[in-house]
């Protein structure tokens, strides 16, 4: 793929370089024609707006408009690196536009095949100014559709940066799909995929043990039901807002499709923080939450599960209130239940176990396995602990994990039984684990500074950035598997890919949890209960299927080894086929 350098009057070109997760820097360099040779200027502008940023008077009074986040992949036509930034060719690109007047789109003529005109938005690699390669008209049209759609998403969903990031990651992967199947552009499938079918926001009043009343906000985004009932967890955390729930529901749609199970995508939660609350306070909150949510649920409609802040205790309170209100024992309405009352064996272990199985399958493609490899995991909750447990079963040595207070390192291997006692039973801190185990505790800091061969980010979104990725690559990491949802920033993914590190995106690598939830739904529907061994065998089979599907899809679209593209395209194709078959709804 080529790139376009936006040509200013009098021979000036523009390039773009990153500045954090939400802004970019626009560079205007003089190339003769009367412009000052020393007039290097940078102007910053937020992603997604066309509000002009005024350039330095050293160059001109012309205004520079905003840029969008890293866009569909491209490489500079020329070789080498920018003398100003030192960024090599092939870096992630951003989309820039020129605003010489009011902040609106303008068109410019560009010589391309078939006489087609390219939009004035120009995609430029960070730190470079390459000329455009000629491309086929239908591919240009696909790019224009993606750009226009992304503009509409930004306008319709202001301030929801996590949702914007998740959507763009998928959109940039779909270019080769539109290249081969341009007819999809006429069916508005992508636009429908990016718009939730239903968004529910409600008030959740509850009282604490002292009788004081509190008000929280509850969410449920029912994103897509083309493949089955909405399925996705509930997250109780102070950071929860509509944008985060939408990003999670969007990711969940593709993740659920990859499992091959008949389930759609959804997500929910609240900005309630269960930390520091008594069991009675958590119960009262869960009962109030379910009193509103129950009317939107059902085993053939929407089936929630747990997520951050929602474990077995919370699921129990939620299910009890649902049963109380409806007067029905509808076991399939929630998953993650206790084994004695409709739950599944291996559900607690499923996400972490599945993550390690997927990572092991990636290593197999290079003739490697987990035996003897050092594993570093972020987080120390359910997913992280069971990922370390499965890694140890396969011969690896988990040496570090983290929580919000810092991280622990034990070269002999983490004591998993003690860690379970501290984190899952006592709900304590890693510093307490370190005191009792003799492991080295580092307050604050980055767990990714610990050298390892396998890294499993399993805490929260955007926790592993480009600097962390560079550190991991320097220290010899071979594979990174996402145990959390979107824990790696776009810059981090780029650094890992360029370093040749195997990278398993969350929508594929951590799908074991929802896969086992679907197995729990099967058991509920048949009034059956499977053994741990049988359930784990089914889980392993599903994770190997997901890996095979992503790997083969990436190769089919000439992106070998690119599991991000493979997962996004494979998930899209599965959902797209069902949506087309069911008509415009």
PDB file of N, CA and C in Angstrom, residues 129-177:
ATOM      1  N   UNK A 129       7.498  11.680   4.168  1.00  0.00           N
ATOM      2  CA  UNK A 129       6.690  12.354   3.151  1.00  0.00           C
ATOM      3  C   UNK A 129       6.882  11.624   1.841  1.00  0.00           C
ATOM      4  N   UNK A 130       6.123  10.547   1.630  1.00  0.00           N
ATOM      5  CA  UNK A 130       6.265   9.769   0.409  1.00  0.00           C
ATOM      6  C   UNK A 130       5.196  10.129  -0.599  1.00  0.00           C
ATOM      7  N   UNK A 131       5.430   9.783  -1.865  1.00  0.00           N
ATOM      8  CA  UNK A 131       4.444  10.019  -2.906  1.00  0.00           C
ATOM      9  C   UNK A 131       3.464   8.854  -2.964  1.00  0.00           C
ATOM     10  N   UNK A 132       2.340   9.095  -3.606  1.00  0.00           N
ATOM     11  CA  UNK A 132       1.280   8.086  -3.640  1.00  0.00           C
ATOM     12  C   UNK A 132       1.585   7.018  -4.687  1.00  0.00           C
ATOM     13  N   UNK A 133       1.322   5.762  -4.339  1.00  0.00           N
ATOM     14  CA  UNK A 133       1.317   4.697  -5.328  1.00  0.00           C
ATOM     15  C   UNK A 133      -0.052   4.690  -6.004  1.00  0.00           C
ATOM     16  N   UNK A 134      -0.103   4.239  -7.274  1.00  0.00           N
ATOM     17  CA  UNK A 134      -1.385   4.087  -7.948  1.00  0.00           C
ATOM     18  C   UNK A 134      -2.102   2.865  -7.395  1.00  0.00           C
ATOM     19  N   UNK A 135      -3.398   3.010  -7.191  1.00  0.00           N
ATOM     20  CA  UNK A 135      -4.187   1.900  -6.677  1.00  0.00           C
ATOM     21  C   UNK A 135      -5.459   1.762  -7.485  1.00  0.00           C
ATOM     22  N   UNK A 136      -6.087   0.627  -7.386  1.00  0.00           N
ATOM     23  CA  UNK A 136      -7.291   0.373  -8.158  1.00  0.00           C
ATOM     24  C   UNK A 136      -8.458   1.196  -7.614  1.00  0.00           C
ATOM     25  N   UNK A 137      -9.372   1.642  -8.479  1.00  0.00           N
ATOM     26  CA  UNK A 137     -10.451   2.509  -8.039  1.00  0.00           C
ATOM     27  C   UNK A 137     -11.295   1.919  -6.918  1.00  0.00           C
ATOM     28  N   UNK A 138     -11.588   0.592  -6.962  1.00  0.00           N
ATOM     29  CA  UNK A 138     -12.474   0.045  -5.925  1.00  0.00           C
ATOM     30  C   UNK A 138     -11.781   0.003  -4.570  1.00  0.00           C
ATOM     31  N   UNK A 139     -10.440  -0.096  -4.561  1.00  0.00           N
ATOM     32  CA  UNK A 139      -9.748  -0.054  -3.274  1.00  0.00           C
ATOM     33  C   UNK A 139      -9.767   1.372  -2.721  1.00  0.00           C
ATOM     34  N   UNK A 140      -9.572   2.358  -3.605  1.00  0.00           N
ATOM     35  CA  UNK A 140      -9.694   3.727  -3.164  1.00  0.00           C
ATOM     36  C   UNK A 140     -11.086   3.994  -2.626  1.00  0.00           C
ATOM     37  N   UNK A 141     -12.092   3.442  -3.287  1.00  0.00           N
ATOM     38  CA  UNK A 141     -13.457   3.634  -2.829  1.00  0.00           C
ATOM     39  C   UNK A 141     -13.654   3.018  -1.451  1.00  0.00           C
ATOM     40  N   UNK A 142     -13.049   1.814  -1.233  1.00  0.00           N
ATOM     41  CA  UNK A 142     -13.137   1.189   0.077  1.00  0.00           C
ATOM     42  C   UNK A 142     -12.522   2.057   1.156  1.00  0.00           C
ATOM     43  N   UNK A 143     -11.370   2.671   0.827  1.00  0.00           N
ATOM     44  CA  UNK A 143     -10.731   3.544   1.800  1.00  0.00           C
ATOM     45  C   UNK A 143     -11.609   4.750   2.100  1.00  0.00           C
ATOM     46  N   UNK A 144     -12.221   5.313   1.038  1.00  0.00           N
ATOM     47  CA  UNK A 144     -13.073   6.481   1.254  1.00  0.00           C
ATOM     48  C   UNK A 144     -14.269   6.122   2.124  1.00  0.00           C
ATOM     49  N   UNK A 145     -14.867   4.961   1.882  1.00  0.00           N
ATOM     50  CA  UNK A 145     -16.015   4.533   2.682  1.00  0.00           C
ATOM     51  C   UNK A 145     -15.611   4.375   4.144  1.00  0.00           C
ATOM     52  N   UNK A 146     -14.450   3.763   4.373  1.00  0.00           N
ATOM     53  CA  UNK A 146     -13.978   3.569   5.744  1.00  0.00           C
ATOM     54  C   UNK A 146     -13.730   4.913   6.418  1.00  0.00           C
ATOM     55  N   UNK A 147     -13.101   5.833   5.692  1.00  0.00           N
ATOM     56  CA  UNK A 147     -12.824   7.145   6.274  1.00  0.00           C
ATOM     57  C   UNK A 147     -14.108   7.895   6.595  1.00  0.00           C
ATOM     58  N   UNK A 148     -15.066   7.882   5.679  1.00  0.00           N
ATOM     59  CA  UNK A 148     -16.335   8.567   5.915  1.00  0.00           C
ATOM     60  C   UNK A 148     -17.096   7.920   7.068  1.00  0.00           C
ATOM     61  N   UNK A 149     -17.081   6.594   7.120  1.00  0.00           N
ATOM     62  CA  UNK A 149     -17.755   5.898   8.202  1.00  0.00           C
ATOM     63  C   UNK A 149     -17.119   6.239   9.537  1.00  0.00           C
ATOM     64  N   UNK A 150     -15.799   6.272   9.579  1.00  0.00           N
ATOM     65  CA  UNK A 150     -15.124   6.598  10.829  1.00  0.00           C
ATOM     66  C   UNK A 150     -15.438   8.029  11.265  1.00  0.00           C
ATOM     67  N   UNK A 151     -15.527   8.943  10.293  1.00  0.00           N
ATOM     68  CA  UNK A 151     -15.921  10.315  10.621  1.00  0.00           C
ATOM     69  C   UNK A 151     -17.296  10.341  11.276  1.00  0.00           C
ATOM     70  N   UNK A 152     -18.229   9.573  10.729  1.00  0.00           N
ATOM     71  CA  UNK A 152     -19.581   9.539  11.297  1.00  0.00           C
ATOM     72  C   UNK A 152     -19.574   8.946  12.699  1.00  0.00           C
ATOM     73  N   UNK A 153     -18.741   7.926  12.894  1.00  0.00           N
ATOM     74  CA  UNK A 153     -18.657   7.302  14.222  1.00  0.00           C
ATOM     75  C   UNK A 153     -18.099   8.295  15.236  1.00  0.00           C
ATOM     76  N   UNK A 154     -17.067   9.037  14.847  1.00  0.00           N
ATOM     77  CA  UNK A 154     -16.523  10.054  15.746  1.00  0.00           C
ATOM     78  C   UNK A 154     -17.571  11.108  16.083  1.00  0.00           C
ATOM     79  N   UNK A 155     -18.329  11.533  15.084  1.00  0.00           N
ATOM     80  CA  UNK A 155     -19.343  12.569  15.297  1.00  0.00           C
ATOM     81  C   UNK A 155     -20.485  12.054  16.166  1.00  0.00           C
ATOM     82  N   UNK A 156     -20.872  10.816  15.956  1.00  0.00           N
ATOM     83  CA  UNK A 156     -22.026  10.253  16.666  1.00  0.00           C
ATOM     84  C   UNK A 156     -21.679   9.797  18.068  1.00  0.00           C
ATOM     85  N   UNK A 157     -20.401   9.511  18.311  1.00  0.00           N
ATOM     86  CA  UNK A 157     -19.969   8.996  19.615  1.00  0.00           C
ATOM     87  C   UNK A 157     -18.835   9.848  20.183  1.00  0.00           C
ATOM     88  N   UNK A 158     -19.090  11.122  20.452  1.00  0.00           N
ATOM     89  CA  UNK A 158     -18.008  12.006  20.899  1.00  0.00           C
ATOM     90  C   UNK A 158     -17.461  11.599  22.261  1.00  0.00           C
ATOM     91  N   UNK A 159     -16.136  11.716  22.392  1.00  0.00           N
ATOM     92  CA  UNK A 159     -15.498  11.479  23.677  1.00  0.00           C
ATOM     93  C   UNK A 159     -15.308  10.031  24.066  1.00  0.00           C
ATOM     94  N   UNK A 160     -15.703   9.091  23.209  1.00  0.00           N
ATOM     95  CA  UNK A 160     -15.624   7.666  23.552  1.00  0.00           C
ATOM     96  C   UNK A 160     -14.365   7.073  22.914  1.00  0.00           C
ATOM     97  N   UNK A 161     -13.196   7.441  23.445  1.00  0.00           N
ATOM     98  CA  UNK A 161     -11.934   7.120  22.793  1.00  0.00           C
ATOM     99  C   UNK A 161     -11.678   5.626  22.722  1.00  0.00           C
ATOM    100  N   UNK A 162     -12.097   4.869  23.741  1.00  0.00           N
ATOM    101  CA  UNK A 162     -11.876   3.415  23.695  1.00  0.00           C
ATOM    102  C   UNK A 162     -12.697   2.780  22.571  1.00  0.00           C
ATOM    103  N   UNK A 163     -13.926   3.263  22.406  1.00  0.00           N
ATOM    104  CA  UNK A 163     -14.770   2.761  21.310  1.00  0.00           C
ATOM    105  C   UNK A 163     -14.178   3.145  19.968  1.00  0.00           C
ATOM    106  N   UNK A 164     -13.710   4.384  19.843  1.00  0.00           N
ATOM    107  CA  UNK A 164     -13.073   4.814  18.587  1.00  0.00           C
ATOM    108  C   UNK A 164     -11.881   3.915  18.264  1.00  0.00           C
ATOM    109  N   UNK A 165     -11.073   3.626  19.264  1.00  0.00           N
ATOM    110  CA  UNK A 165      -9.873   2.809  19.054  1.00  0.00           C
ATOM    111  C   UNK A 165     -10.241   1.406  18.606  1.00  0.00           C
ATOM    112  N   UNK A 166     -11.242   0.812  19.252  1.00  0.00           N
ATOM    113  CA  UNK A 166     -11.644  -0.547  18.903  1.00  0.00           C
ATOM    114  C   UNK A 166     -12.214  -0.614  17.486  1.00  0.00           C
ATOM    115  N   UNK A 167     -13.020   0.380  17.127  1.00  0.00           N
ATOM    116  CA  UNK A 167     -13.616   0.400  15.789  1.00  0.00           C
ATOM    117  C   UNK A 167     -12.543   0.573  14.729  1.00  0.00           C
ATOM    118  N   UNK A 168     -11.589   1.496  14.989  1.00  0.00           N
ATOM    119  CA  UNK A 168     -10.563   1.724  13.965  1.00  0.00           C
ATOM    120  C   UNK A 168      -9.697   0.491  13.762  1.00  0.00           C
ATOM    121  N   UNK A 169      -9.390  -0.225  14.832  1.00  0.00           N
ATOM    122  CA  UNK A 169      -8.577  -1.430  14.686  1.00  0.00           C
ATOM    123  C   UNK A 169      -9.238  -2.423  13.738  1.00  0.00           C
ATOM    124  N   UNK A 170     -10.560  -2.545  13.830  1.00  0.00           N
ATOM    125  CA  UNK A 170     -11.276  -3.456  12.939  1.00  0.00           C
ATOM    126  C   UNK A 170     -11.354  -2.882  11.523  1.00  0.00           C
ATOM    127  N   UNK A 171     -11.701  -1.600  11.420  1.00  0.00           N
ATOM    128  CA  UNK A 171     -11.874  -1.002  10.100  1.00  0.00           C
ATOM    129  C   UNK A 171     -10.599  -1.091   9.264  1.00  0.00           C
ATOM    130  N   UNK A 172      -9.441  -0.818   9.870  1.00  0.00           N
ATOM    131  CA  UNK A 172      -8.218  -0.852   9.086  1.00  0.00           C
ATOM    132  C   UNK A 172      -7.873  -2.266   8.634  1.00  0.00           C
ATOM    133  N   UNK A 173      -8.395  -3.285   9.326  1.00  0.00           N
ATOM    134  CA  UNK A 173      -8.151  -4.667   8.925  1.00  0.00           C
ATOM    135  C   UNK A 173      -9.023  -5.099   7.757  1.00  0.00           C
ATOM    136  N   UNK A 174     -10.115  -4.354   7.501  1.00  0.00           N
ATOM    137  CA  UNK A 174     -11.088  -4.799   6.511  1.00  0.00           C
ATOM    138  C   UNK A 174     -10.790  -4.318   5.095  1.00  0.00           C
ATOM    139  N   UNK A 175      -9.757  -3.505   4.914  1.00  0.00           N
ATOM    140  CA  UNK A 175      -9.417  -3.040   3.564  1.00  0.00           C
ATOM    141  C   UNK A 175      -9.267  -4.185   2.564  1.00  0.00           C
ATOM    142  N   UNK A 176      -8.496  -5.240   2.894  1.00  0.00           N
ATOM    143  CA  UNK A 176      -8.371  -6.318   1.905  1.00  0.00           C
ATOM    144  C   UNK A 176      -9.689  -7.045   1.637  1.00  0.00           C
ATOM    145  N   UNK A 177     -10.608  -7.034   2.583  1.00  0.00           N
ATOM    146  CA  UNK A 177     -11.920  -7.648   2.354  1.00  0.00           C
ATOM    147  C   UNK A 177     -12.676  -6.860   1.297  1.00  0.00           C
TER     148      UNK A 177
END
